[in-house]
XYZ file of C-alpha atoms in Angstrom:
538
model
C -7.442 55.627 69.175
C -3.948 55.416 67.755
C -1.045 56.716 69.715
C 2.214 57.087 67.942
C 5.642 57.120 69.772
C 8.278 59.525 68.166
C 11.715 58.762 68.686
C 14.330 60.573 70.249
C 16.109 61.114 67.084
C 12.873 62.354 65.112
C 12.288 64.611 68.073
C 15.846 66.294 67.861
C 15.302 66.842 64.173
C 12.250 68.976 65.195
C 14.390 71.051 67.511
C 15.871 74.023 65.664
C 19.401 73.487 64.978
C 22.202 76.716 65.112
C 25.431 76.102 63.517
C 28.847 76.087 65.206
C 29.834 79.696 63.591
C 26.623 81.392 64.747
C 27.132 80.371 67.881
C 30.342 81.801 67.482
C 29.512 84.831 66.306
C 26.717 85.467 69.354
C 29.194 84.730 71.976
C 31.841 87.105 70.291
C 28.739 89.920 70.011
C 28.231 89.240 73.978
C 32.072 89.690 74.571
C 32.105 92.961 73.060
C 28.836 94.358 74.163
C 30.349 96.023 77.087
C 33.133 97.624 75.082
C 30.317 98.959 72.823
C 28.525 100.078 75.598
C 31.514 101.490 77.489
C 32.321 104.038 74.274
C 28.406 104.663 73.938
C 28.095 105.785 77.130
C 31.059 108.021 76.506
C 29.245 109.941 73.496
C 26.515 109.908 75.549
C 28.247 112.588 78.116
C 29.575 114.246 75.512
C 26.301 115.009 74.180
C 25.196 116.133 77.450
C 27.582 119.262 77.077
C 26.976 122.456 75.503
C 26.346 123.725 73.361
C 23.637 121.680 73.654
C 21.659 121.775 76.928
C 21.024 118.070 77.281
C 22.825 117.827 80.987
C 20.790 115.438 82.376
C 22.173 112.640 79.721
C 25.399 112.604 81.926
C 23.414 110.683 84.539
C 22.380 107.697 82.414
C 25.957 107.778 81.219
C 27.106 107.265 84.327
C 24.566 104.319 84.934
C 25.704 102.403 81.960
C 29.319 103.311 83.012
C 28.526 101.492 85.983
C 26.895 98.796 84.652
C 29.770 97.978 82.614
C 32.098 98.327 85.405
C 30.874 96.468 88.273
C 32.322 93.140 89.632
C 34.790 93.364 86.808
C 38.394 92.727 87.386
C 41.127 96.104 87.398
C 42.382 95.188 84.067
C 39.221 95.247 82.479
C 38.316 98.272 83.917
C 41.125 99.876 82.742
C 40.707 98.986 78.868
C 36.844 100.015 79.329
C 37.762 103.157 80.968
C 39.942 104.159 77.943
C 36.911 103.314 75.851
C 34.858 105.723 77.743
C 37.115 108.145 77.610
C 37.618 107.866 73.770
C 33.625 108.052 73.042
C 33.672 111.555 75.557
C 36.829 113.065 74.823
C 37.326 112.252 71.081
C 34.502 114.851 70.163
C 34.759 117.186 72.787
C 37.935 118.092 71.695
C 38.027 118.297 68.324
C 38.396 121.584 68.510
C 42.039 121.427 69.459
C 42.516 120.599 65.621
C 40.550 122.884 63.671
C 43.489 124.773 62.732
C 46.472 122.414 63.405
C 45.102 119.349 62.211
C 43.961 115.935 63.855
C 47.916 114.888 64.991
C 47.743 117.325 68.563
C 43.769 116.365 68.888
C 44.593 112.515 68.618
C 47.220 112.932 71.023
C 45.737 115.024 73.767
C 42.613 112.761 73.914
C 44.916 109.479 74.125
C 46.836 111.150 76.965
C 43.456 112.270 78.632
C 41.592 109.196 78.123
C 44.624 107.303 80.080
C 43.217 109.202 83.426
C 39.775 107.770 82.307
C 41.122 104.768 81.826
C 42.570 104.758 85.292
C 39.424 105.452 86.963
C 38.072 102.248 85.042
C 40.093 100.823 86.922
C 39.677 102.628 90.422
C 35.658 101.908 90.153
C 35.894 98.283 88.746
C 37.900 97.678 91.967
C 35.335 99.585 94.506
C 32.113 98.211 92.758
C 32.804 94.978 95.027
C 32.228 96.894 98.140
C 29.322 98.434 100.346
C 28.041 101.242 98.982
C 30.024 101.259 96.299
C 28.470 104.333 94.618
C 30.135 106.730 96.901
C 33.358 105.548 96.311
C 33.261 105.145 92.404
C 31.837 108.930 92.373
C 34.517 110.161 94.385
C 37.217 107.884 92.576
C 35.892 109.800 89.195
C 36.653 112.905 91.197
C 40.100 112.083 91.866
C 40.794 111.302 88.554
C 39.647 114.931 87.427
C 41.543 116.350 90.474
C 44.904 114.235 89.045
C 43.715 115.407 85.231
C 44.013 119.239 86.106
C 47.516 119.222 87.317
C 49.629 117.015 85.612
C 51.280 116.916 82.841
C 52.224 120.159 82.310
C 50.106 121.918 85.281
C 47.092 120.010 83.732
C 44.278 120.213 81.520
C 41.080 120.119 83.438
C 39.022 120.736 80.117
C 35.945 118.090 80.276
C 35.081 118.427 84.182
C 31.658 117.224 84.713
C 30.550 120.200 86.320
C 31.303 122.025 83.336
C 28.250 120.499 81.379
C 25.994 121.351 84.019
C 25.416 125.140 83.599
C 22.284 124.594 82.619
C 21.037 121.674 84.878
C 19.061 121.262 88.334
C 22.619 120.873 90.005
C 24.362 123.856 89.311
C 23.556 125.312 93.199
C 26.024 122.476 94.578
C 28.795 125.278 92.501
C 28.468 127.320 95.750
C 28.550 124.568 98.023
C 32.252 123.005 96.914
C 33.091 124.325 93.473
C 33.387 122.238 90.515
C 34.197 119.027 92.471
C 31.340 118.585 94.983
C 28.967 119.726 91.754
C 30.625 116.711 89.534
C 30.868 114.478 92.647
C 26.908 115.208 93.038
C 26.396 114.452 89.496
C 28.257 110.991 89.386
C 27.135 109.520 92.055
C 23.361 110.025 91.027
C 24.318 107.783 87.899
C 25.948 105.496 89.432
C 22.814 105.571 92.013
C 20.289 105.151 89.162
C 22.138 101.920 87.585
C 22.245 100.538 91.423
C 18.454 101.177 91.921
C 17.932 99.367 88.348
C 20.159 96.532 89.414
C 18.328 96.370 92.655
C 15.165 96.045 91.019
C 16.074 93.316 88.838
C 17.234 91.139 91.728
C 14.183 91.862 93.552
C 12.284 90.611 90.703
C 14.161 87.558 89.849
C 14.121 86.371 93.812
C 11.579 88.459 95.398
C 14.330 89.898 97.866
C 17.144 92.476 98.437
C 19.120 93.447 101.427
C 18.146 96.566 102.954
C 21.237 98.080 102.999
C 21.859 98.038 99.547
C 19.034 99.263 98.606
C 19.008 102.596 101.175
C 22.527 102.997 99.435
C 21.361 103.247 96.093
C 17.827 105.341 96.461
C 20.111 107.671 99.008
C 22.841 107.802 95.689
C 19.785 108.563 93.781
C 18.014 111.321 95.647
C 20.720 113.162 98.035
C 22.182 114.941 94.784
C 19.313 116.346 93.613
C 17.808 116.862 97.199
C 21.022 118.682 97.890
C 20.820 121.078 95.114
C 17.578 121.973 95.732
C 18.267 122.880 99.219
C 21.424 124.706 97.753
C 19.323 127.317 95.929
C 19.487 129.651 98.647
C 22.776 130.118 97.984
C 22.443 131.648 94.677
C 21.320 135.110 94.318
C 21.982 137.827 91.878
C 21.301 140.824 94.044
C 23.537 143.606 94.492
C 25.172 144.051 97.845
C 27.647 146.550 97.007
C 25.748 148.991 94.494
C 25.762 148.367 90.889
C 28.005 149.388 88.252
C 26.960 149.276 84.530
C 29.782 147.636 82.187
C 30.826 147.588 78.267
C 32.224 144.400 76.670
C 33.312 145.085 73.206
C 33.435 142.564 70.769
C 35.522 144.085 67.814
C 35.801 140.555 65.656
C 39.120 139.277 63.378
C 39.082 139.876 59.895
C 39.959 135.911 59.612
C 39.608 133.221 61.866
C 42.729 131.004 62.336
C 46.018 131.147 63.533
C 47.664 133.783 61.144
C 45.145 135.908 62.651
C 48.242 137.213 64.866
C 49.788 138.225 61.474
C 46.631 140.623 61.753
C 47.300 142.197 64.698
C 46.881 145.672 63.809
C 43.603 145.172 62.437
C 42.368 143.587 65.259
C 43.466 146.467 67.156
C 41.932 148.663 65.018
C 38.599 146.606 64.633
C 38.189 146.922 68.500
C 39.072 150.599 68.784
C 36.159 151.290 65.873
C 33.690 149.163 68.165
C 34.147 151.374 71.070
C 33.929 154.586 69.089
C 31.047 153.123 67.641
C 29.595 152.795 71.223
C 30.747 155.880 72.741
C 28.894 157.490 69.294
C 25.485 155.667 70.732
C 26.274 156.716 74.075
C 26.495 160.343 73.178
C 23.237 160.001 70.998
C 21.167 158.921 74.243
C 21.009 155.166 72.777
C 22.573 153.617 75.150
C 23.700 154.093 78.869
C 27.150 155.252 79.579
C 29.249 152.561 80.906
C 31.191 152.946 83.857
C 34.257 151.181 82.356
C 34.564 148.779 79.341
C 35.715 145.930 78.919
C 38.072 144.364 76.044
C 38.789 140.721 74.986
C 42.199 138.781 75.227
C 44.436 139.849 72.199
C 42.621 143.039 71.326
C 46.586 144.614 71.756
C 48.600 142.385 70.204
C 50.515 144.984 69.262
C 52.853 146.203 72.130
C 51.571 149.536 73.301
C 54.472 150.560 75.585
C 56.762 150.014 72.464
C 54.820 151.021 69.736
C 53.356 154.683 69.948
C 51.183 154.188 66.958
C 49.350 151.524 69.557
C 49.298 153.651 72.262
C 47.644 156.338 70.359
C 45.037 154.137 68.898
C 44.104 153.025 72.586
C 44.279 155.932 73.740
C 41.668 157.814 71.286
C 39.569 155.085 71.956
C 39.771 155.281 75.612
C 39.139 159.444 75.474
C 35.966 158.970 72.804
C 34.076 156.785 75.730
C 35.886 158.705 78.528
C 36.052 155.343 80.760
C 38.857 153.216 81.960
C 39.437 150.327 79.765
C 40.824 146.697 80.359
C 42.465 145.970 77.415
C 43.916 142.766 76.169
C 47.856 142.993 75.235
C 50.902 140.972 74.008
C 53.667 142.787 75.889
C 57.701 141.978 75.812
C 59.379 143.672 79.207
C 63.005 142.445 80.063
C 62.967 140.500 77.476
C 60.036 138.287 78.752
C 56.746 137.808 76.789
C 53.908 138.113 78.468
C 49.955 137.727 77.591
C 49.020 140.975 79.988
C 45.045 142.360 80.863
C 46.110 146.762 80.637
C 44.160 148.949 82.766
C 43.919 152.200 80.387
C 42.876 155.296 81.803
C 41.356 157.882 79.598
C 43.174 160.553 81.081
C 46.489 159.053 82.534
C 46.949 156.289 80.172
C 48.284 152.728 81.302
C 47.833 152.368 84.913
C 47.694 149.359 86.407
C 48.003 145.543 84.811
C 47.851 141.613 84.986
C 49.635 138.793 83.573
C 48.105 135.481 82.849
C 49.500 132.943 85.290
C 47.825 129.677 83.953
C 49.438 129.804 80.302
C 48.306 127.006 77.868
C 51.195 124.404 77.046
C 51.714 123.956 72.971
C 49.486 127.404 72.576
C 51.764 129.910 74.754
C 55.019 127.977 75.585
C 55.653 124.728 73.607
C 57.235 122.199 76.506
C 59.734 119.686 74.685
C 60.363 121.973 72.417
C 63.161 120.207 70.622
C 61.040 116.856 70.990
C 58.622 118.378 69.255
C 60.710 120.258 66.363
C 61.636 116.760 65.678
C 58.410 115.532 64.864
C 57.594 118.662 63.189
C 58.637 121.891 62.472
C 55.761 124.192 61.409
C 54.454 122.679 64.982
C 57.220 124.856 67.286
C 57.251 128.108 64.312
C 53.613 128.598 65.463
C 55.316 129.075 69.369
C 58.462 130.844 68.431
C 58.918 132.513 71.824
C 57.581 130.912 75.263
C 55.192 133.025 77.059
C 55.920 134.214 80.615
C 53.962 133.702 83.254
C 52.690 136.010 86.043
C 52.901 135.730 90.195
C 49.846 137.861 91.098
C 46.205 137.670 90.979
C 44.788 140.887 88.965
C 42.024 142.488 90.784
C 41.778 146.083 88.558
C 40.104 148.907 90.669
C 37.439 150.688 87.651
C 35.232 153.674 88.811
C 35.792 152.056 92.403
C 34.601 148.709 91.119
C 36.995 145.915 91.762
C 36.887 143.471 88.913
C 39.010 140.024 88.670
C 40.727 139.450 85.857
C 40.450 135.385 84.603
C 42.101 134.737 80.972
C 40.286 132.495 79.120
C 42.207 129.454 79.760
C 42.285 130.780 83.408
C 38.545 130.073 83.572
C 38.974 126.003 83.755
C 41.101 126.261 86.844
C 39.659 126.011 90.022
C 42.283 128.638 91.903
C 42.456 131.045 89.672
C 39.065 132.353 89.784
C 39.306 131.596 93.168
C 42.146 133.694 94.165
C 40.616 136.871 92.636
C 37.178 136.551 94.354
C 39.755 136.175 97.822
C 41.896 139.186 96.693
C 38.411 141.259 96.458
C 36.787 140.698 93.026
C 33.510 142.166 93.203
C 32.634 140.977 90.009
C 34.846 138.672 87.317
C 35.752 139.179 83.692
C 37.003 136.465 82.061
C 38.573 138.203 78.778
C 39.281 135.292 75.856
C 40.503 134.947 72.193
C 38.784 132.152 70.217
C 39.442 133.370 66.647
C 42.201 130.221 66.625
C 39.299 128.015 67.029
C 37.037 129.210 64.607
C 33.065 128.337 64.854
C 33.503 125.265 66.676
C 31.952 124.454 69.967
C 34.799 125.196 72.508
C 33.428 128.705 72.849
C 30.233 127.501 74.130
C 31.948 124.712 76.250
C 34.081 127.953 77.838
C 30.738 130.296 78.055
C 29.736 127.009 79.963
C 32.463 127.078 82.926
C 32.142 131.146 83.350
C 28.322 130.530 84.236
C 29.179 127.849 86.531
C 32.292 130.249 88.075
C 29.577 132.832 88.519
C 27.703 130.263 90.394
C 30.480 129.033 92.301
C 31.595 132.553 93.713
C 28.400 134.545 93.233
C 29.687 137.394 90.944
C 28.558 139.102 88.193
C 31.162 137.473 84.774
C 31.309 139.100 81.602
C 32.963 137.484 79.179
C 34.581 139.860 76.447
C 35.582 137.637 73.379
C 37.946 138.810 70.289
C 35.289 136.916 67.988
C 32.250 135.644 70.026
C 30.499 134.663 71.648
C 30.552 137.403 74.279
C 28.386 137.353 77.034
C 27.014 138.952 79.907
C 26.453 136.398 83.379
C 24.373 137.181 86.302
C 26.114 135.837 89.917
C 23.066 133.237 89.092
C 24.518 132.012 85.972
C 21.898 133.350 83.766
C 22.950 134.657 80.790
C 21.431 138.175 79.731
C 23.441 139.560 76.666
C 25.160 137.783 74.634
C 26.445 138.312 70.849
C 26.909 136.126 67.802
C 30.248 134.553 66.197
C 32.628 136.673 63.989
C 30.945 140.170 64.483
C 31.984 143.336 65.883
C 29.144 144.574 68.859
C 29.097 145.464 71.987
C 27.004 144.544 75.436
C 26.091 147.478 77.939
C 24.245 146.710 81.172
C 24.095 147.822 85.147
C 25.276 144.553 87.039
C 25.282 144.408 90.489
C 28.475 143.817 92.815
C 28.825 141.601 95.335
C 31.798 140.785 98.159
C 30.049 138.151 100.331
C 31.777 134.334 99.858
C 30.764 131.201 99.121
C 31.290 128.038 100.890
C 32.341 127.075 98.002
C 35.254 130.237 97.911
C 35.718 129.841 101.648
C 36.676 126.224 101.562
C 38.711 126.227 98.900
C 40.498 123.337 98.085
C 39.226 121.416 101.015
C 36.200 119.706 99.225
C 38.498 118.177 96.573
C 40.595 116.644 99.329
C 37.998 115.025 100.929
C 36.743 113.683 97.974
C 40.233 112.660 96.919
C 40.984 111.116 100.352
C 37.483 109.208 100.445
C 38.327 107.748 97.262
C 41.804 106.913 98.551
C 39.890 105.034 101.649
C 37.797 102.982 99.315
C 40.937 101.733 96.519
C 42.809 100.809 99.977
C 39.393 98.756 100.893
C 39.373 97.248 97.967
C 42.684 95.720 97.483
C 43.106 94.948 101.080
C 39.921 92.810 100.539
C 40.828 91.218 97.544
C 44.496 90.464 98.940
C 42.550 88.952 102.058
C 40.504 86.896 99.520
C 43.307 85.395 97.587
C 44.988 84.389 101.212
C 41.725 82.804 102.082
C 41.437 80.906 98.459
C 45.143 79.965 98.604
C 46.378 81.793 96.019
C-alpha cells in the first residue's frame, strides 16, 4: 500500500476560498441586520392594528424589538428606536395626508418617531439589568405617557392599547386604562424574546440562572393570566334600565376638505336621514328611539345665527319627536367653537358642549406665521382658530345621562374619563371623517371607542358624518355598525350603567406608577454604568 503525503499548500488550495469584497459585503449585511430588523418589527405592529384584527402580532414585535435592543449602547438604541418608529408610524398615519399631501404626514411621523426613538434608548440602557423586561415595558409606557402631552397638548394616536380591541387583553382596559393594557402587552413581548434567549443559552451550555428565567416565563404569562382574571370586570348588563338610541349617519356629498364649503348639504343630508327614520318609526319598522344621536359637523352651519338652520333642525327634531345631540360650528363673542347642541323637539336648543381637546393644524394652526411661511394654502385651510371649552358635557336625554367625547376627544385618556366621573351613563363619541376619506383612521378610531367602552364599562355609540358608525356594548362588542359614505341610521335598546372602574377610579395613578417605575430603572441603569466606568478607569 501506497500512502501519499499532501502538502500544506495543495491542502489550502482544496479549501474554498471567499474573496476580500464578499467578505465585505457579509459583514456589512450583519451590520445592518438589526436596522432591518428594527423597521420590520415596526410594520409588524402596525399590521397588528385595525382594521385588521391581527393584535397578537404586536407581541412578536415587541420580541424582535427586544432582541435588537438588548446589551446595546444608548446611542444605538436611539437610531434603532427611530427605525422602529418609522416602520409603525409611517403607515399608520398616512392618513394625515390623504387630503393635504405627504409634507404634514412626513413631518408628524418624524416628530413622533423621535419619542420612539427615545425609548430606544431608555430600553437599550435597562436591558443590562435584572429583570429587565419590566422596566423596558414600562419605559415604552412613559414614552406614550410623554407622546400624549407634548407638543402641542400631544398626540397620543398609536397607543398600544389601541390595537388591542379585539385581543385576549382588552379586560386589563378596566383594570388601569390604556396604560396598564399597553404596559401588559409590552412586557409579554419583551417576555417572549427573554424566554427565547433563555432557551438558547440553555442549549448552548446546558444552564441558566434561575432568576432569569422566573423573570422571563413570569413576563410571559402574568399578562395574559391577568386578563383572564380581569374578565369579571367586563359586563354589558344594564344597571340603570335601558334606553334605546338613534345614531344617524346622513353622509357628505364629497369626501375631502371642501366638504365644509358643503355645509348646508350636509345639514340637509342629516335632517333627510332622520325624517327618513322617524317615517320607519311611524310605519312600525323600527322602535322609537328615546333620543338620537348626530355626528360631529352635521351643523356646520350656525343655528343660533342662521334661522334657515334652526328651522331645518328643528323640523327634524319635531318629525322624530326626541331630543337630539347635534353636531355644530358655532361663533359666540366672537369665539369659534366646535359645540355638541342638545335640541329639544319642543323647546329648541337647550343645553350644549364644547370640545376641549381641539386638534392642532386641523382646528387652530399653532405657528401660524411659521407655517404661512412655508406655505400658504396650509394656514387658508385654518383661517380662524377654534376655541376651546372648560367643561365636561354630560347631556341629560329622556333622563339618560350621556357623555359627550368628540372624535379627537376619544384618544385622550381624561376626557372620556371626566364624563364617566361627571355621571355619563353611557358615552357618545360624535366624529367627522369625511376629511379623511376611505382610509383606515376610521377603523383605528372605532378601535379606541371599543376599548373606552371597556375601560369605563358604558354603552358608546359612535355617530359618524360619513362612516363608519357604530353601536358598542360596555363589553366592546360591536352590534350595529354601517358602511363608508352612506346615509343610515342604527336604532337599538342599550343598557345604562353608573358603577366605576378601577380603571375610572384610579385615574391617572396607573400611568404614574408606570412612569415612576420606569424612572427607577433609567436611574439604575446609568448609576450602574457610571459605577462601571469608575471601576474600569475611565
Amino acid at each position: 500500500m501506497t500512502v501519499t503525503a499532501t502538502s500544506v499548500g495543495e491542502s489550502d488550495q482544496l479549501e474554498p476560498q471567499i474573496a476580500p469584497e464578499a467578505r465585505t459585503w457579509a459583514r456589512r449585511l450583519v451590520r445592518l441586520l438589526p436596522a432591518a430588523a428594527a423597521a420590520l418589527s415596526g410594520l409588524l405592529l402596525y399590521v397588528s392594528f385595525p382594521p385588521r384584527t391581527l393584535w397578537w402580532l404586536a407581541v412578536p414585535a415587541f420580541a424582535i424589538f427586544g432582541w435588537v435592543l438588548r446589551d446595546r449602547g444608548w446611542k444605538a438604541g436611539l437610531g434603532l428606536g427611530y427605525l422602529f418608529g418609522l416602520g409603525f408610524l409611517l403607515p399608520l398615519l398616512v392618513w394625515t395626508g390623504v387630503e393635504v399631501g405627504p409634507g404634514p404626514w412626513l413631518a408628524l411621523v418624524a416628530i413622533e418617531a423621535v419619542f420612539v426613538a427615545l425609548v430606544g434608548a431608555g430600553v437599550a440602557a435597562v436591558s443590562k439589568l435584572p429583570g429587565w423586561p419590566v422596566w423596558a415595558a414600562a419605559v415604552w409606557i412613559a414614552g406614550e405617557a410623554a407622546r400624549a402631552r407634548v407638543p402641542f397638548e400631544g398626540f397620543p394616536w398609536g397607543k398600544i392599547a389601541f390595537g388591542q380591541a379585539d385581543g385576549v387583553f382588552l379586560p386589563l382596559a378596566a383594570v388601569g386604562g390604556t396604560p396598564v393594557l399597553g404596559f401588559a402587552v409590552v412586557l409579554c413581548g419583551f417576555g417572549l424574546y427573554e424566554v427565547v434567549r433563555l432557551a438558547g443559552v440553555w442549549r448552548r451550555t446546558g444552564t441558566v440562572r434561575r432568576a432569569a428565567a422566573a423573570v422571563g416565563l413570569l413576563s410571559l404569562a402574568v399578562p395574559v393570566v391577568a386578563a383572564v382574571a380581569a374578565r369579571p370586570l367586563v359586563s354589558d348588563k344594564a344597571e340603570d334600565g335601558s334606553v334605546t338610541v338613534g345614531v344617524v349617519q346622513g353622509n357628505v356629498p364629497r369626501a375631502g376638505l371642501d366638504f365644509n364649503s358643503q355645509r348646508r348639504a350636509v345639514l340637509d343630508y342629516h335632517a333627510r336621514e332622520t325624517e327618513r327614520l322617524a317615517a320607519e318609526v311611524k310605519a312600525g319598522k323600527v322602535a322609537r328611539p328615546d333620543f338620537v344621536l348626530w355626528p360631529e359637523n352635521s351643523s356646520d352651519i350656525d343655528p343660533f345665527a342662521n334661522p334657515d338652520a334652526r328651522a331645518v333642525i328643528d323640523t327634524a327634531a319635531k318629525a322624530v319627536g326626541v331630543p337630539i345631540s347635534v353636531g355644530g360650528v358655532v361663533e359666540r363673542d366672537g369665539k369659534l367653537y366646535n359645540e355638541q347642541i342638545l335640541w329639544d323637539p319642543a323647546k329648541g336648543p337647550v343645553d350644549t358642549y364644547d370640545k376641549r381637546q381641539i386638534q392642532p393644524f386641523g382646528e387652530y394652526l399653532p405657528l401660524r406665521s411659521f407655517i404661512g411661511a412655508i406655505n400658504e394654502n396650509w394656514t387658508a385651510m385654518v383661517r380662524q382658530d377654534f376655541s376651546r371649552g372648560t367643561k365636561p358635557g354630560v347631556f341629560s336625554m329622556d333622563g339618560a345621562k350621556v357623555g359627550l367625547v368628540t372624535c379627537y376627544e376619544a384618544a385622550f385618556d381624561w376626557t372620556v374619563r371626566s364624563e364617566v366621573t361627571d355621571g355619563a351613563q353611557m358615552i357618545s363619541v360624535p366624529s367627522n371623517n369625511a376629511t379623511f376619506d376611505r382610509s383606515e383612521m376610521t377603523y383605528q378610531q372605532l378601535a379606541m371607542s371599543r376599548v373606552r367602552a371597556v375601560e369605563h364599562s358604558r354603552t358608546v355609540t359612535v355617530p359618524v358624518t360619513s362612516g363608519v358608525s357604530a353601536i358598542i356594548m360596555p363589553d366592546g362588542k360591536i352590534t350595529q355598525r354601517t358602511g363608508m359614505f352612506v346615509a343610515d341610521s342604527l336604532v337599538q335598546k342599550v343598557p345604562l350603567r353608573s358603577s366605576q372602574t378601577p380603571a375610572t377610579q384610579l385615574g391617572i395613578l396607573p400611568e404614574i406608577a408606570l412612569v415612576l417605575v420606569a424612572a427607577g430603572g433609567l436611574g439604575w441603569a446609568v448609576g450602574a454604568g457610571l459605577r462601571g466606568r469608575r471601576a474600569a478607569g475611565v
